XYZ file of C-alpha atoms in Angstrom:
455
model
C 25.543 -13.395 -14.980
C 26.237 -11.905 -18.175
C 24.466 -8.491 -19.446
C 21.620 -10.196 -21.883
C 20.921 -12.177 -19.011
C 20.718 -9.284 -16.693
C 18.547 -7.483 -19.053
C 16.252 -10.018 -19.573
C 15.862 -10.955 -16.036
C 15.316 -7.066 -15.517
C 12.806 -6.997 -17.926
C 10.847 -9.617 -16.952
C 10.382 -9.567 -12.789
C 11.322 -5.773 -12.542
C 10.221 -3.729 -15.563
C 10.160 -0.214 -13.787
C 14.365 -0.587 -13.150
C 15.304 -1.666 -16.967
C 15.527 1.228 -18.179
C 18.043 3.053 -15.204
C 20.708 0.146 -14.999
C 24.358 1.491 -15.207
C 27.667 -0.048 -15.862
C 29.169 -2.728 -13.307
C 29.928 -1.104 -10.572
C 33.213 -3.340 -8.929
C 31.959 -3.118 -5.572
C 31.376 -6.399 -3.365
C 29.086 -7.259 -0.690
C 31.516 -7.817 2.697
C 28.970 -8.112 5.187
C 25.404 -8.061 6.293
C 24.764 -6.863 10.488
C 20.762 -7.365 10.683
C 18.745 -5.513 8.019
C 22.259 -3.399 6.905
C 24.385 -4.462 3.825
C 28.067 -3.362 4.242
C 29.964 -2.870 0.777
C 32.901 -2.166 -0.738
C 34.253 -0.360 -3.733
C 31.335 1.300 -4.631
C 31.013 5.201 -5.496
C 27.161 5.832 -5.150
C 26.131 8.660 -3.505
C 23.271 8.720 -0.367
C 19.776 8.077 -1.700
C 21.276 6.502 -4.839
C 20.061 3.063 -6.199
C 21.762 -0.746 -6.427
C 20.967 -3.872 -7.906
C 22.799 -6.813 -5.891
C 23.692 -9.738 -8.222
C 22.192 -12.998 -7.108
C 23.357 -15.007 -9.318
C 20.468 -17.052 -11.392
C 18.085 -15.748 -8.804
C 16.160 -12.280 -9.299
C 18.347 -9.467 -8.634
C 17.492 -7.399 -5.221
C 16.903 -3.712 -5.196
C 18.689 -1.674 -2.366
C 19.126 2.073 -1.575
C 22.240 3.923 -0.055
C 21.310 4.948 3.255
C 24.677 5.877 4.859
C 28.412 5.268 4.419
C 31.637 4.929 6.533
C 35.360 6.157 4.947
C 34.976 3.932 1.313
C 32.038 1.477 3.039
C 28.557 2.064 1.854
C 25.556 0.793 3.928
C 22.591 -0.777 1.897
C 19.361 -1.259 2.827
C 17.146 -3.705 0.555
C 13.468 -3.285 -0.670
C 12.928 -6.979 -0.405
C 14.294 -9.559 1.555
C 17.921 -10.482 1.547
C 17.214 -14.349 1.387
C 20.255 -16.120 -0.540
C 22.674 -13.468 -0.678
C 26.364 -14.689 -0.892
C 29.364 -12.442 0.482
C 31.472 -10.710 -2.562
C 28.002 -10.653 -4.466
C 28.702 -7.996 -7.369
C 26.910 -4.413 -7.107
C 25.254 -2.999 -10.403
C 24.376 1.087 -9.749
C 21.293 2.654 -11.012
C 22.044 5.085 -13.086
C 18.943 7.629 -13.069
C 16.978 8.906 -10.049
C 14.089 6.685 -8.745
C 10.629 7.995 -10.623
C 7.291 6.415 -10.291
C 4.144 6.022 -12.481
C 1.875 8.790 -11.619
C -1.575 9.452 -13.990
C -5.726 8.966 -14.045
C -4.715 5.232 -14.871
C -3.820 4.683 -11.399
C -7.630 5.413 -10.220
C -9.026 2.287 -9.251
C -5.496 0.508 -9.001
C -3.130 -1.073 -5.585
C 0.139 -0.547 -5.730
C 2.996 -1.919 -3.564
C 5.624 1.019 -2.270
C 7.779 0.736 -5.538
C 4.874 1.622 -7.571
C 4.371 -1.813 -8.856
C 0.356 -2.593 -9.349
C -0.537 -5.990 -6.872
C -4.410 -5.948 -7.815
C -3.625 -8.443 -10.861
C -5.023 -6.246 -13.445
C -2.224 -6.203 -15.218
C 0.067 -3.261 -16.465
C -0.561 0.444 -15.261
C -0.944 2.725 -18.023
C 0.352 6.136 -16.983
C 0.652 9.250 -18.502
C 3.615 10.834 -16.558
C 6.678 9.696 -13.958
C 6.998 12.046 -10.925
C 9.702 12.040 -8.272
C 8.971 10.547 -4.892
C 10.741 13.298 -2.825
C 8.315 16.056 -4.434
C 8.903 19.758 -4.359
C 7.976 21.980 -1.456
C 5.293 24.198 -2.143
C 6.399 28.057 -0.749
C 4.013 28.916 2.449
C 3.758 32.294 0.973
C 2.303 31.165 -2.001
C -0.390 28.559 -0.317
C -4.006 29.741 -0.509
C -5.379 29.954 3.025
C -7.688 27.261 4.208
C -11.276 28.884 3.660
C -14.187 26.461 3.331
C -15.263 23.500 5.652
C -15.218 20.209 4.157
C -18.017 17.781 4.849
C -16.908 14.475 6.497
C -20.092 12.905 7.299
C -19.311 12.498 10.507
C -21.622 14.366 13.044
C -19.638 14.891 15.952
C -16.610 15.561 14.455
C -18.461 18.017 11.401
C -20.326 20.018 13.988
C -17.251 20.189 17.105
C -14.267 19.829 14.948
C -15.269 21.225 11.862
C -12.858 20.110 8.947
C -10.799 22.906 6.431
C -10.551 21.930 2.628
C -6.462 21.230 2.722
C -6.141 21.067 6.305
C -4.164 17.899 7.876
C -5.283 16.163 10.711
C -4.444 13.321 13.226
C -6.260 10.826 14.442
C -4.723 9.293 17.991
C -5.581 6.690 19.594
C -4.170 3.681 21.272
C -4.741 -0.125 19.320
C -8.371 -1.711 19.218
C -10.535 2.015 19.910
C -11.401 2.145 16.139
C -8.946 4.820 14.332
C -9.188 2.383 11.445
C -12.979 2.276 11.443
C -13.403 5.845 11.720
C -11.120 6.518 8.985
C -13.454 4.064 6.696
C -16.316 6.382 7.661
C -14.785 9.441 7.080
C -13.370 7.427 3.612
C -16.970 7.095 2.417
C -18.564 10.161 3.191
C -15.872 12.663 2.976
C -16.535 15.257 -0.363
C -13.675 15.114 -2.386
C -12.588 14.439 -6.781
C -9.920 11.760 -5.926
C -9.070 9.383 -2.433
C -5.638 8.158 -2.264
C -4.726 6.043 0.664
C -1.785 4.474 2.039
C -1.665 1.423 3.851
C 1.605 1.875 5.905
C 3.269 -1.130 8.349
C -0.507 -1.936 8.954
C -1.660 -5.293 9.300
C -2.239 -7.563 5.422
C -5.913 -8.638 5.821
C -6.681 -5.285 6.427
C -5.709 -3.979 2.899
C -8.341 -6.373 1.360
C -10.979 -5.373 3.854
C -10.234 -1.541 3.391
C -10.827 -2.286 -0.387
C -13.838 -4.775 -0.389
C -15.728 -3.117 2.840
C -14.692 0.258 3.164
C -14.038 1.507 -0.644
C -16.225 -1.421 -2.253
C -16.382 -0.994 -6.089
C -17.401 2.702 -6.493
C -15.122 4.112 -3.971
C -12.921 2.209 -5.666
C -13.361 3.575 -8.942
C -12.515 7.204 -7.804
C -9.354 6.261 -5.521
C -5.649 4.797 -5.767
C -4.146 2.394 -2.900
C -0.765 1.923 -1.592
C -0.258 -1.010 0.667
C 2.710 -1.849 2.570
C 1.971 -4.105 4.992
C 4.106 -4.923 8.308
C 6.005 -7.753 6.967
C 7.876 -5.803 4.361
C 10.716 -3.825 4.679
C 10.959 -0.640 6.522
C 12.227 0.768 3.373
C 9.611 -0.442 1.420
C 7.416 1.152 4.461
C 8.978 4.578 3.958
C 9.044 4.431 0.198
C 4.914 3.729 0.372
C 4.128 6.737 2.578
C 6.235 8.672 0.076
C 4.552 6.819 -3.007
C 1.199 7.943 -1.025
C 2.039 11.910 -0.839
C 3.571 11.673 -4.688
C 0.089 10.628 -5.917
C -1.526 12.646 -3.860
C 0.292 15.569 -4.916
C 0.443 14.777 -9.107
C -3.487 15.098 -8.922
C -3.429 18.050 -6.668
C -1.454 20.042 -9.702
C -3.944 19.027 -11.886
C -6.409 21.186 -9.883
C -8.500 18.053 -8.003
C -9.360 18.258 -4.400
C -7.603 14.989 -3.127
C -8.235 13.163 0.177
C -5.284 11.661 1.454
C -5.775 8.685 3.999
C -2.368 7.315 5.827
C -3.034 4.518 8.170
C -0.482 5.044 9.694
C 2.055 8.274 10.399
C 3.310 6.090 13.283
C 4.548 3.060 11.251
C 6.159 5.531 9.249
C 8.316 7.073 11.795
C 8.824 3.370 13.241
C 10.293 2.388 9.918
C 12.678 5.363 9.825
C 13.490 4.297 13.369
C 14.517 0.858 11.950
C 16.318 2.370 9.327
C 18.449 4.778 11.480
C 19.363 2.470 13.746
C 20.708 -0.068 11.627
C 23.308 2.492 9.853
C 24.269 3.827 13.640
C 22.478 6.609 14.185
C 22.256 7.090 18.276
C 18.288 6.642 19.744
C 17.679 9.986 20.891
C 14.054 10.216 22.429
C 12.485 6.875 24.067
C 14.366 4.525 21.438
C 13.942 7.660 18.733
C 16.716 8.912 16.603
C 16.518 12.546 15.921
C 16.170 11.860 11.702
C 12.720 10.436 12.963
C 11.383 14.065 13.744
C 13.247 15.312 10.754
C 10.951 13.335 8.942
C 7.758 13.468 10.143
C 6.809 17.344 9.245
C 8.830 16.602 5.606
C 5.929 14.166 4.622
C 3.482 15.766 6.187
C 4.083 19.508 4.548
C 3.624 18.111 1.462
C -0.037 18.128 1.953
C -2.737 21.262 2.417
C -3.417 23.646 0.186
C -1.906 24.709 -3.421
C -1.716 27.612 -4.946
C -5.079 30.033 -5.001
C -6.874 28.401 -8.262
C -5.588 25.233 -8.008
C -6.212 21.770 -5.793
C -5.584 21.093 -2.489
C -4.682 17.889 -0.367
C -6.822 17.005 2.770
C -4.734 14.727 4.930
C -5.849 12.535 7.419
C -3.346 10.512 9.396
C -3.968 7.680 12.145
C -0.960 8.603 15.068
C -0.890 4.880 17.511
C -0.807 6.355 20.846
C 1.380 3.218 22.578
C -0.364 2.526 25.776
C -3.007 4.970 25.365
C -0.062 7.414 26.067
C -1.019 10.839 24.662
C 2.417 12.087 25.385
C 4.266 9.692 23.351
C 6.938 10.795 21.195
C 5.735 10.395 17.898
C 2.067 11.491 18.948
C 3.450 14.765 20.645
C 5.944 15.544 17.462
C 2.237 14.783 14.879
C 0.408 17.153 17.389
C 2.676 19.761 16.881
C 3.085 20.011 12.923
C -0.471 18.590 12.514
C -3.918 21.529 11.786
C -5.558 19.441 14.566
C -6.111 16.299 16.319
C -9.172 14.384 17.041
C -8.302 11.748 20.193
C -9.931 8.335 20.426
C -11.004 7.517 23.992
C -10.782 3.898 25.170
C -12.940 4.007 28.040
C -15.611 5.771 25.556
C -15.034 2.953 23.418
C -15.852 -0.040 26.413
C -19.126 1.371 27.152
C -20.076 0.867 23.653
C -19.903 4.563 22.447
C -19.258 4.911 18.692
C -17.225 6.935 17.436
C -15.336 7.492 20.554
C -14.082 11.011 19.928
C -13.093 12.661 23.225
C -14.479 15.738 22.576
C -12.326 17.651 25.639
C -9.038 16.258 24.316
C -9.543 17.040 20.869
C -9.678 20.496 18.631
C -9.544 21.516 14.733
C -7.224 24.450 14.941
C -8.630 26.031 11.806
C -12.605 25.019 12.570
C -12.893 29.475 13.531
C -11.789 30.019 9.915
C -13.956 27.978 7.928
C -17.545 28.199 9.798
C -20.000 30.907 11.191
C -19.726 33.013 14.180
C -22.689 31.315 15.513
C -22.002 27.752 14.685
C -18.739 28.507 16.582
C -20.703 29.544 19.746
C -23.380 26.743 19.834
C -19.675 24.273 19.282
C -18.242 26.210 22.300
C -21.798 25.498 24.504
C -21.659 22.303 23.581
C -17.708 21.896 24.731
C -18.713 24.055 28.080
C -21.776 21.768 28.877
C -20.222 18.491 28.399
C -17.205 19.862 30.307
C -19.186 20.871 33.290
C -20.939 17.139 33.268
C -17.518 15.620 32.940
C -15.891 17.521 36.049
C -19.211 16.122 38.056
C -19.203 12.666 36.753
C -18.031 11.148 40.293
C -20.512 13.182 42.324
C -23.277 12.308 40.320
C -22.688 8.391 39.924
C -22.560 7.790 43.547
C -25.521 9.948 43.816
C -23.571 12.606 46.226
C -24.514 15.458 43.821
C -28.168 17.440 44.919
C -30.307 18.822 42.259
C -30.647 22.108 42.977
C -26.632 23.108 43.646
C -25.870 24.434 40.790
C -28.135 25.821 38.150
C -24.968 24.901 35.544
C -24.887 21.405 36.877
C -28.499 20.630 36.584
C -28.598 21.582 32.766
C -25.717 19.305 32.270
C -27.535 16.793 33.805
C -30.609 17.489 31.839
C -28.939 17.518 28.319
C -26.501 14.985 28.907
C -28.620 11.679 27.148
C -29.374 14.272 24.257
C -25.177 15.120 23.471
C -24.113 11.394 24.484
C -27.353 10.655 21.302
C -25.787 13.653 19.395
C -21.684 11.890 19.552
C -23.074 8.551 18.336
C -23.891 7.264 15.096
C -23.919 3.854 13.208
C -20.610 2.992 10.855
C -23.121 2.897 7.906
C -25.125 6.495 8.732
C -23.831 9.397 6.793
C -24.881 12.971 8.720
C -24.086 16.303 6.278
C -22.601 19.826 7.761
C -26.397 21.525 7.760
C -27.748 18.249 9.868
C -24.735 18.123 12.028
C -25.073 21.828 13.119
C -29.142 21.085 13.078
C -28.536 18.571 15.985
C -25.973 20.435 17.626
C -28.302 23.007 18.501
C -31.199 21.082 19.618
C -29.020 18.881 21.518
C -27.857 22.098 23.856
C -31.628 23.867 23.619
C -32.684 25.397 26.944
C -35.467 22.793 28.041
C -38.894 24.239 29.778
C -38.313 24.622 33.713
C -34.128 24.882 33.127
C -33.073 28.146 33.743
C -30.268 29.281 31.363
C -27.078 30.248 32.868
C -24.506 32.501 31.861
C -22.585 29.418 31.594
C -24.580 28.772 28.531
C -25.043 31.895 26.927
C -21.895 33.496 26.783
């Protein structure tokens, strides 16, 4: 292929890379061991850029993810269909930037930035690096003020921070992706940015049409890299995701970040690893997968005081409802909270089923009342005492009368179970959740409050 052809090719099927191709590069292609390309003769340094000559076919993107003595190990953004051994190697000359700007509101964008809506070009007003820079924790300003999620049970017993990051876990078919829709909708914020990572593909055109619809739309930007693509192209999405995120952020917006999910994430980086050698460390786990994790996940909270901040909500996939799994226990521990799914909640019907022991917002005593805190920690102690019961009551072996704490669990226990409900299409505000949360634990005529209750 000769260089006007190159070019031309360049410039018509990939328009972002035309501008950052270097000189030949006289490197060959030796071999390819699964998703890994093996080269020679090449002098590109980790992270760097290729194109791979295909002859009269469109050139294939690949990125440097390890090398061996003067062998180079490739991984490609698309697929590797008709590649030929001794193919030529062109380097990329400048480092990877993508379109960042207001004209990406209302736009979906694969993981290389590229818009797949078919509305034609994006017109952007800067480039921004997909890495980003790491804000100093000194300079952060503290998370202050709750943030309203519309979401009753979770507003009123897991009260949200403005910047803080949270998980939601759960294991496949409870409904992590239907109560981040909810949250989606209701949630209080200038700009929604939301990542589609190693998710299923009808899903990204349901998210849009049902969850967003046209308004939601309007206001937010969509990355979608579905499970068929390339676990680089999965990484490079959940980067693309945080990169947006963080562009409108400096420009002094409150952003909601939505990543569905961190777990697809760390499974691509465990397909990447892998390949290039790197030894599983942790149930099939190499140790760059924890490396990762908290590097994508900093990137989000709070700016500096003045400016915006980036609330971050990320679905964890709990593999066989396994709350100890690696990847959930590594999110738990660099996540501001976690809010667990329950499948047995979800059989009997209950909606949203938020496990209300399992789960806690670590910053929820920073950002609401003294006495909202207290009716939230009633709440926790009542249901608890109920739950610890449970057996004794079903097979009626529990007498009323036992225990005074007991028999006001028993009494309020249709009134919470009411309270933790509501309909995907009902939006409930901070003052209402509270509202309910107090009547829902109200000492009833003839119940004699405990100090259980009170304290």
């Amino acid at each position: 292929m000769t260089e006007s052809d190159l070019a031309k090719r360049l410039q018509a099927y990939m328009p972002h890379l035309s501008s950052r191709v270097g000189p030949v590069v006289e490197g060959r292609l030796t071999r390819i061991i699964g998703m890994t390309i093996e080269a020679v003769g090449c002098d590109v340094p980790m992270g760097g850029h290729c194109l791979i000559e295909m002859g009269s076919d469109e050139p294939i993107e690949a990125e440097v993810v390890g090398f061996s003595d003067n062998r180079i190990f490739l991984m490609p953004i698309t697929r590797v269909e008709g590649l030929r051994p001794g193919a030529r190697i062109r380097a990329l000359d400048k480092v990877k930037e993508v379109p960042v700007g207001f004209g990406l509101l209302g736009r979906v964008l694969n993981g290389v930035g590229e818009p797949i809506d078919g509305k034609g070009p994006l017109h952007t007003e800067s480039t921004t690096k997909l890495t980003g820079k790491p804000i100093n924790p000194l300079q952060r300003h503290p998370i202050s003020e709750p943030l309203d999620v519309g979401v009753r049970a979770i507003n009123a017993l897991l009260t949200v921070g403005r910047g803080q990051r949270l998980g939601l876990f759960a294991g496949s078919g409870v409904g992590k992706s239907v109560l981040l829709g909810m949250m989606t909708r209701y949630t209080e914020a200038d700009i929604t940015v939301v990542g589609l990572v190693g998710e299923r593909g009808r899903e990204v055109k349901e998210f849009i049409e049902q969850i967003l619809g046209v308004e939601g739309l309007s206001r937010s930007v969509v990355v979608a890299s579905p499970a068929d693509e390339s676990p680089l192209m999965r990484l490079r999405s959940a980067m693309l995701t945080t990169a947006i995120a963080e562009y409108f952020r400096d420009q002094g917006k409150n952003v909601l970040l939505l990543m569905d999910s961190l777990t697809r994430y760390a499974q691509a980086q465990r397909e990447l690893a892998l390949a290039v050698g790197e030894p599983p460390a942790t149930k099939g786990y190499p140790p760059s997968v924890f490396a990762k994790l908290p590097q994508l996940v900093e990137r989000a909270g709070n700016a500096a005081e003045g400016k915006g901040s980036i609330t971050g909500f990320y679905t964890v996939l709990t593999e066989g409802d396994d709350q100890q799994d690696p990847i959930a226990d590594a999110a738990r521990a660099i996540l501001d909270g976690h809010i667990v799914l329950s499948r047995s909640l979800a059989e009997e019907g209950h909606y949203p089923a938020v496990d209300i022991e399992a789960s806690i917002s670590r910053v929820m005593p920073q950002v609401i009342a003294a006495g909202q805190l207290q009716q939230a920690q009633r709440f926790r102690q009542v249901y608890s005492r109920y739950q610890q019961n449970r057996d004794l009551i079903s097979v009626g072996a529990y007498s009323a009368g036992s225990d005074r704490d007991t028999d006001f669990a028993i009494e309020r226990m249709p009134v919470m179970k009411r309270f933790l409900q509501q309909s995907l299409n009902e939006a409930v505000d901070l003052p209402a959740s509270f509202a309910g949360l107090a009547k829902a634990i109200e000492v009833q005529p003839g119940i004699q409050n405990t100090g259980l209750i009170t304290q």
